[in-house]
PDB file of C-alpha atoms in Angstrom:
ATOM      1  CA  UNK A   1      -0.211 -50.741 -18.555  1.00 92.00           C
ATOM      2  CA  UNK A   2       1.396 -47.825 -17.457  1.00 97.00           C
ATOM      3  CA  UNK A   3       3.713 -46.576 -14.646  1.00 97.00           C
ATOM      4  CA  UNK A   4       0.533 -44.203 -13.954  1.00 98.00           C
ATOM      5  CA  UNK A   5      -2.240 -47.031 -14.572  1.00 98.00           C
ATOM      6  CA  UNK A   6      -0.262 -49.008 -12.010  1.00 98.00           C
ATOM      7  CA  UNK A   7       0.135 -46.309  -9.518  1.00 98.00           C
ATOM      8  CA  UNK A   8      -3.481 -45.704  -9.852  1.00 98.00           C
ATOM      9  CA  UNK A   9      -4.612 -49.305  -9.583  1.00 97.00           C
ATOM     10  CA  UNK A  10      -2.357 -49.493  -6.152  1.00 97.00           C
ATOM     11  CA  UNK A  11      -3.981 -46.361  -4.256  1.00 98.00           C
ATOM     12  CA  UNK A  12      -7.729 -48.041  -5.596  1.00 97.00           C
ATOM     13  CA  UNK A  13      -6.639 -51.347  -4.114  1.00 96.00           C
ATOM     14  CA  UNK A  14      -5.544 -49.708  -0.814  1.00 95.00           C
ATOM     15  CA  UNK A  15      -8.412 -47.118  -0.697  1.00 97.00           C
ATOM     16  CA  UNK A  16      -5.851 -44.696  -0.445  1.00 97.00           C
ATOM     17  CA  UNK A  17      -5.322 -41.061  -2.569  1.00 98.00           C
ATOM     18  CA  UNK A  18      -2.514 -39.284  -4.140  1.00 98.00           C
ATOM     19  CA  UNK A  19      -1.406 -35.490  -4.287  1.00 98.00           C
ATOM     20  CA  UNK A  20       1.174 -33.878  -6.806  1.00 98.00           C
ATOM     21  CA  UNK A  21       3.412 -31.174  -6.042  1.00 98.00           C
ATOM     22  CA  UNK A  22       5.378 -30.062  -9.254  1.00 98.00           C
ATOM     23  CA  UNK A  23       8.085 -27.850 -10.373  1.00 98.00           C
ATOM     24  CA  UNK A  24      10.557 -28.804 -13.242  1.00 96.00           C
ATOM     25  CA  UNK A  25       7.751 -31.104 -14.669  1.00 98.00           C
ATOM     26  CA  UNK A  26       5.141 -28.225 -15.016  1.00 98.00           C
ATOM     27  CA  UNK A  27       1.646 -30.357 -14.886  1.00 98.00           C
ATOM     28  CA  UNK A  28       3.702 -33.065 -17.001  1.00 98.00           C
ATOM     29  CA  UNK A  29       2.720 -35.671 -13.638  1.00 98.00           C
ATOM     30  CA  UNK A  30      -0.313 -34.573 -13.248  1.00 98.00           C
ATOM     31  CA  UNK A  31      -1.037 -34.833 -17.041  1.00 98.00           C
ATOM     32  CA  UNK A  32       0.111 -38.598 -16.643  1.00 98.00           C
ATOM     33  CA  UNK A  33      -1.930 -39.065 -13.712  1.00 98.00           C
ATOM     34  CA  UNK A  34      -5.273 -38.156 -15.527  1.00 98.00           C
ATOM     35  CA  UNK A  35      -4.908 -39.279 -18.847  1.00 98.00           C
ATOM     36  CA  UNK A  36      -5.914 -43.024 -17.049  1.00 98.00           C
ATOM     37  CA  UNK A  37      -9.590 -43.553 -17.320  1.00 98.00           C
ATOM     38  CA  UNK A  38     -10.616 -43.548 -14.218  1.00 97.00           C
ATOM     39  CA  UNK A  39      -8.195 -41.265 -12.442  1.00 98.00           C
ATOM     40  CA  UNK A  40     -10.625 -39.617  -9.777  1.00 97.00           C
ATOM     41  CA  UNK A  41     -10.985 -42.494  -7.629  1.00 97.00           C
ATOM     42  CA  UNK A  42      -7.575 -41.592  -6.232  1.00 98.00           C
ATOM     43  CA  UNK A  43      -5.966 -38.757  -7.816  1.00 98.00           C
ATOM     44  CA  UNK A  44      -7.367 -35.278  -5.274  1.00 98.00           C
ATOM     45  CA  UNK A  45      -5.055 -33.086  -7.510  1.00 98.00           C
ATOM     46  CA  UNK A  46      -2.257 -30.872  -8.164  1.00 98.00           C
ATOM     47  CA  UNK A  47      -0.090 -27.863  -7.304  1.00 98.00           C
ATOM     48  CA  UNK A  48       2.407 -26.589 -10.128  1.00 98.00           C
ATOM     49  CA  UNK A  49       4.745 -24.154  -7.559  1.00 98.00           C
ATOM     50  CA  UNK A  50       7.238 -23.285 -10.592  1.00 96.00           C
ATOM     51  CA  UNK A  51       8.210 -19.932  -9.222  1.00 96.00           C
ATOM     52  CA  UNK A  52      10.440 -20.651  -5.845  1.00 96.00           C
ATOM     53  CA  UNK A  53       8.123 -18.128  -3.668  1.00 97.00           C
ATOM     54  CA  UNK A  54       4.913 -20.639  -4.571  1.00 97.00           C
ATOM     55  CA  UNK A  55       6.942 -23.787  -2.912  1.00 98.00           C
ATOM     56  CA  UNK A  56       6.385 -21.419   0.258  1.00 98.00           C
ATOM     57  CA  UNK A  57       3.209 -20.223  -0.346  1.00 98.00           C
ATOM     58  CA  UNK A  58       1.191 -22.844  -1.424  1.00 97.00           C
ATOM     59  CA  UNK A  59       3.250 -26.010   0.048  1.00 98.00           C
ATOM     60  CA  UNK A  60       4.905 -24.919   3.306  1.00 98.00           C
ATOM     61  CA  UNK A  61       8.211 -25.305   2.599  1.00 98.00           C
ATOM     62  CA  UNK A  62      10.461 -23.636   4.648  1.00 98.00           C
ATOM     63  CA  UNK A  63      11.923 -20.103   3.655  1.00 98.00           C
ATOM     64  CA  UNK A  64      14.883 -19.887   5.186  1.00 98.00           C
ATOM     65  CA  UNK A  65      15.789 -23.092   3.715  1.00 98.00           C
ATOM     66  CA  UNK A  66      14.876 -21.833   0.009  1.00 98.00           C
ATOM     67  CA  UNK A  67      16.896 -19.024   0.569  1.00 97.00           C
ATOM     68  CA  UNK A  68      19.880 -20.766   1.881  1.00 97.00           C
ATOM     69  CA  UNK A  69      19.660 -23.499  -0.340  1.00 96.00           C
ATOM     70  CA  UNK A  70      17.565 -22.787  -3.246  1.00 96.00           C
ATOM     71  CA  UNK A  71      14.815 -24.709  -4.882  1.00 97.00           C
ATOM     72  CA  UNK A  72      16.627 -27.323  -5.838  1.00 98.00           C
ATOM     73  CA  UNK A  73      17.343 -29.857  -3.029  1.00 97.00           C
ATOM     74  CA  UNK A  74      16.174 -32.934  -1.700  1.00 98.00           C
ATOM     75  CA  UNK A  75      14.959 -31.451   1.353  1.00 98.00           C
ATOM     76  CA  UNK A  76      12.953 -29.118  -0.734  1.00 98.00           C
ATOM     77  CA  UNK A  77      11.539 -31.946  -2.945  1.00 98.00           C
ATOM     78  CA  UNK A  78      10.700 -33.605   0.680  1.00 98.00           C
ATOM     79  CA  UNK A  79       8.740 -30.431   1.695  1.00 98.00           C
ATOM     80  CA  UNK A  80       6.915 -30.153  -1.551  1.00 98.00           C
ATOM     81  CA  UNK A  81       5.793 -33.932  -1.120  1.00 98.00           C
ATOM     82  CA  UNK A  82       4.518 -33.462   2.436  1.00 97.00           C
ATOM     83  CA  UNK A  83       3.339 -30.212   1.824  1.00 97.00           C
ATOM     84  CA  UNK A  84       1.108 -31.280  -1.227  1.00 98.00           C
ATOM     85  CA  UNK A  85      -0.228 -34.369   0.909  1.00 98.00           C
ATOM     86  CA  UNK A  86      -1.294 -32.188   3.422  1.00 97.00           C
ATOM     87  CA  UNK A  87      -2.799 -29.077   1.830  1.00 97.00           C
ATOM     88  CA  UNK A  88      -4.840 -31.628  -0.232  1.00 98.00           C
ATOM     89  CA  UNK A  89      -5.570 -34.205   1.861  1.00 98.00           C
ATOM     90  CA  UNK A  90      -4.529 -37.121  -0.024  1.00 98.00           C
ATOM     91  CA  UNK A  91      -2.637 -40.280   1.854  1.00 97.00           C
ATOM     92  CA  UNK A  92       0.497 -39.841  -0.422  1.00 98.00           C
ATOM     93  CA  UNK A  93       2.230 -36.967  -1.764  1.00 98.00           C
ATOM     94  CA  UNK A  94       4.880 -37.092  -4.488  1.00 98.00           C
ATOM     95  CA  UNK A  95       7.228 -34.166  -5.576  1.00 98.00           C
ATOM     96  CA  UNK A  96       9.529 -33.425  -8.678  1.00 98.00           C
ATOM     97  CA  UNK A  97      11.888 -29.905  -8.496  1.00 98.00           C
ATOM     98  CA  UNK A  98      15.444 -29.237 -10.082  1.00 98.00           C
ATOM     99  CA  UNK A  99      17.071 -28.084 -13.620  1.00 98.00           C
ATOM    100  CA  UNK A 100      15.939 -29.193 -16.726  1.00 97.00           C
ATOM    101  CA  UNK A 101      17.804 -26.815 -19.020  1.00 95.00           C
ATOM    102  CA  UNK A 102      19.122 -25.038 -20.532  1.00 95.00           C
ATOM    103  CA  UNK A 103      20.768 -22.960 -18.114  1.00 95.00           C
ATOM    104  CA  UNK A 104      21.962 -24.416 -14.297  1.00 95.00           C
ATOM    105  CA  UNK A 105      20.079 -23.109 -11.805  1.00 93.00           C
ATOM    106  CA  UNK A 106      20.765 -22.344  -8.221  1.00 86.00           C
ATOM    107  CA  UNK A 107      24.265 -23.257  -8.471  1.00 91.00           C
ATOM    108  CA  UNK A 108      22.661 -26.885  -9.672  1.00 96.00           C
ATOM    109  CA  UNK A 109      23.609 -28.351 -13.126  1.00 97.00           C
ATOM    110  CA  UNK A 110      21.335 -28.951 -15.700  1.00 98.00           C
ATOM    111  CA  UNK A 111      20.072 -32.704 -15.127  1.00 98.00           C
ATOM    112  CA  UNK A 112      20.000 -32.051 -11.235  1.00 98.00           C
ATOM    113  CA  UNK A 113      16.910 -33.434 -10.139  1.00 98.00           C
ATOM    114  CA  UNK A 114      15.170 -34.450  -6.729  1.00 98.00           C
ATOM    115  CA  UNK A 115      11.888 -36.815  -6.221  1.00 98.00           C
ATOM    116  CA  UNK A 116      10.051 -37.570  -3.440  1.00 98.00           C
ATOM    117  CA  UNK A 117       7.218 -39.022  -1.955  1.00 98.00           C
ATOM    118  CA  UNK A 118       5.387 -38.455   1.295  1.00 97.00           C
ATOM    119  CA  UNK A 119       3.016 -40.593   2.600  1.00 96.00           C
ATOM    120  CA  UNK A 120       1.147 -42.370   5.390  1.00 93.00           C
ATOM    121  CA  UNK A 121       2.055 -43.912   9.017  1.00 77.00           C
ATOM    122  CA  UNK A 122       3.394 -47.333   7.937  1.00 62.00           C
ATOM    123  CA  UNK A 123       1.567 -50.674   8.403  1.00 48.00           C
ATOM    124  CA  UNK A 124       2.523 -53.480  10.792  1.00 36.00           C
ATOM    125  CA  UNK A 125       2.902 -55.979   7.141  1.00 38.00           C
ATOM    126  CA  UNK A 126       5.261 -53.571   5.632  1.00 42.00           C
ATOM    127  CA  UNK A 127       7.068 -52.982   8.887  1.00 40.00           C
ATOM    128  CA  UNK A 128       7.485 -56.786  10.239  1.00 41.00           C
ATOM    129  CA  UNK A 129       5.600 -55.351  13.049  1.00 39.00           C
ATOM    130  CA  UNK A 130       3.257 -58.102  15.242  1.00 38.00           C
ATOM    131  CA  UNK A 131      -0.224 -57.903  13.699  1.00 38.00           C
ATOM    132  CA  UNK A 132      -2.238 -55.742  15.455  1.00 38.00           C
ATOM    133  CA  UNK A 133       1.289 -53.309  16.280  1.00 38.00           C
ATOM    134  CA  UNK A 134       0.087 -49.397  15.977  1.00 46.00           C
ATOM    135  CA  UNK A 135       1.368 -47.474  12.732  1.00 52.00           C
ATOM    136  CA  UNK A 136       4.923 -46.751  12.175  1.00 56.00           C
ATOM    137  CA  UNK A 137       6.124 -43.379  11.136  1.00 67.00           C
ATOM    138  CA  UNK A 138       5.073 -41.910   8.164  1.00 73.00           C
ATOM    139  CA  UNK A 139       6.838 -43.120   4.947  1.00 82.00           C
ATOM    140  CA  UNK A 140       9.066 -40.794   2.992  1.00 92.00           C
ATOM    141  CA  UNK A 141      12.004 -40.867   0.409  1.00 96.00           C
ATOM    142  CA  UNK A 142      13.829 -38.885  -1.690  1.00 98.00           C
ATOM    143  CA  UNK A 143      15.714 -39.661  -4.430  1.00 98.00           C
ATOM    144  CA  UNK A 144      18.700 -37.991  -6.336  1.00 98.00           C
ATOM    145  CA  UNK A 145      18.915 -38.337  -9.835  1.00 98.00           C
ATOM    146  CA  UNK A 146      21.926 -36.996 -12.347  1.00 98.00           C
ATOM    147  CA  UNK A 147      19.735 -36.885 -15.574  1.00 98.00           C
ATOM    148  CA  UNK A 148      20.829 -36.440 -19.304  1.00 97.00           C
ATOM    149  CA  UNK A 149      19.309 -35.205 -22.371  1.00 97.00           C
ATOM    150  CA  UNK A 150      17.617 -32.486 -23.182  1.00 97.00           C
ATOM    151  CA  UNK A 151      14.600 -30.454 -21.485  1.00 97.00           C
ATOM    152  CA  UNK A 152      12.287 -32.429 -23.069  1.00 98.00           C
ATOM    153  CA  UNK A 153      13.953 -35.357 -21.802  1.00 98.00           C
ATOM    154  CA  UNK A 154      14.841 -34.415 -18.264  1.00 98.00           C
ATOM    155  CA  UNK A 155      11.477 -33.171 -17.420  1.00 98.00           C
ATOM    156  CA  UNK A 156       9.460 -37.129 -19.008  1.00 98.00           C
ATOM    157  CA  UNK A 157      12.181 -39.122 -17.050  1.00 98.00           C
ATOM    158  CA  UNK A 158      11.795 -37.217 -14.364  1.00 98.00           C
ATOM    159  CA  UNK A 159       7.564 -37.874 -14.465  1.00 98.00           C
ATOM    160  CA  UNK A 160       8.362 -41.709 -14.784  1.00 98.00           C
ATOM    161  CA  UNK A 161      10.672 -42.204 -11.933  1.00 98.00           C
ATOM    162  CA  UNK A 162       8.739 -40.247  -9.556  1.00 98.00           C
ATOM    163  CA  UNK A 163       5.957 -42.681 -10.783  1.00 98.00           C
ATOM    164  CA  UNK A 164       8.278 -45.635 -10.455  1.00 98.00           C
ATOM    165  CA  UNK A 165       9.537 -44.406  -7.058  1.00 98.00           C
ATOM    166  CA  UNK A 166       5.824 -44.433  -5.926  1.00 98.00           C
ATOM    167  CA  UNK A 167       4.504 -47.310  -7.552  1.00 97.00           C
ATOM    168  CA  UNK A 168       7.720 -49.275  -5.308  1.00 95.00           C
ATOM    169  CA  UNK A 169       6.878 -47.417  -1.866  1.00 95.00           C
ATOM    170  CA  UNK A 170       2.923 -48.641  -2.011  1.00 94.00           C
ATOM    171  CA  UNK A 171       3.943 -52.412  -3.441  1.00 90.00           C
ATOM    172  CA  UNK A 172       7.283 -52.333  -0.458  1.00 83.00           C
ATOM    173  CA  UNK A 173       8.840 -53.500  -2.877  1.00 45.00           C
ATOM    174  CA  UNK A 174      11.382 -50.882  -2.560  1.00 37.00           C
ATOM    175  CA  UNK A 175      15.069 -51.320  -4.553  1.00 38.00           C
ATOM    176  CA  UNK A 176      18.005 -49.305  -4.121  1.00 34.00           C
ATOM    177  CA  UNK A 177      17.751 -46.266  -6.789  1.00 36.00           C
ATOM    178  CA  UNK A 178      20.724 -45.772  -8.847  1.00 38.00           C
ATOM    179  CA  UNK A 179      21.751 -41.866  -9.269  1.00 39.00           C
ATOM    180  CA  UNK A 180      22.425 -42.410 -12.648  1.00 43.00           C
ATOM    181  CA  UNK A 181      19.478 -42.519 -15.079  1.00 46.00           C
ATOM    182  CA  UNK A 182      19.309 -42.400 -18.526  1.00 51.00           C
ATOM    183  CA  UNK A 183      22.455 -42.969 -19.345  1.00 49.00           C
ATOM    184  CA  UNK A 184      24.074 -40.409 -16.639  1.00 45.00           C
ATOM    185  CA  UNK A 185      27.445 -40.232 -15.889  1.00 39.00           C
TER     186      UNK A 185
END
């Protein structure tokens, strides 16, 4: 099974649907995402915000931090995540942005990348709460990740660790992340 099957089979479980907010993947998430038989039960859809303006437009993220910071950051990729969750109204939101190659961007070396996920109030099993306890704040995370290879490369290890990072937020069965991925340094 996939990390996208799984991810899929977790939202159906929990009744419970999922947004996609990409940049440096182009649609590659997305793509993932609906090549499972079966995707429409939770997936609502997609926003591709490659251009930095779009992140604004279409997502809410903030301008002033765009300008002062560029597109690549985590508190972009946080934006992007919330953003997508609630301009489609899906429970979870999950966001890829930074620079696959060839050329750094933004100041950011190629292999700079940020993923993130947004998504609903917490439940009392998940938060040790007392049965019954109201809803905890809503769940998010971002993750920094130092990524080798080439574009081609980047951009499908960056789709499976979002993926992964999701897949661990709706199990709780979340591990520490290690910046270094695919053989980073």
């Amino acid at each position: 099974m996939t990390e996208a099957a799984r991810v899929l089979a977790l939202l159906a479980e929990r009744g419970q649907t999922l947004a996609v907010a990409e940049s440096l993947t182009g649609g590659l998430v997305a793509a993932e995402l609906t090549g499972v038989p079966g995707a429409s039960a939770s997936f609502r859809g997609s926003v591709t915000a490659y251009a930095t303006a779009l992140k604004r437009e279409l997502l809410g993220v903030d301008g002033a931090l765009l300008a002062e910071r560029g597109a690549v950051d985590p508190e972009v990729a946080s934006q992007m995540a919330t953003g997508v969750r609630v301009r489609l109204g899906a429970d979870w939101g999950i966001a890829t942005t930074g620079v696959a190659g060839p050329d750094p961007q933004d100041g950011q070396p190629v292999g700079t990348v940020y993923v993130a996920v947004a998504g609903p109030a917490g439940d009392a099993s998940r938060t040790g709460a007392p049965a019954g306890s109201p809803a905890g704040p809503p769940v998010g995370k971002v993750v920094p990740l130092r990524l080798n290879g080439d574009r081609g490369e980047i951009r499908r290890e960056s789709v499976r660790i979002v993926l992964e990072l999701l897949r661990e937020e709706l199990s709780g069965n979340v591990r520490a992340q290690d910046t270094e991925q695919n053989g980073g340094n």
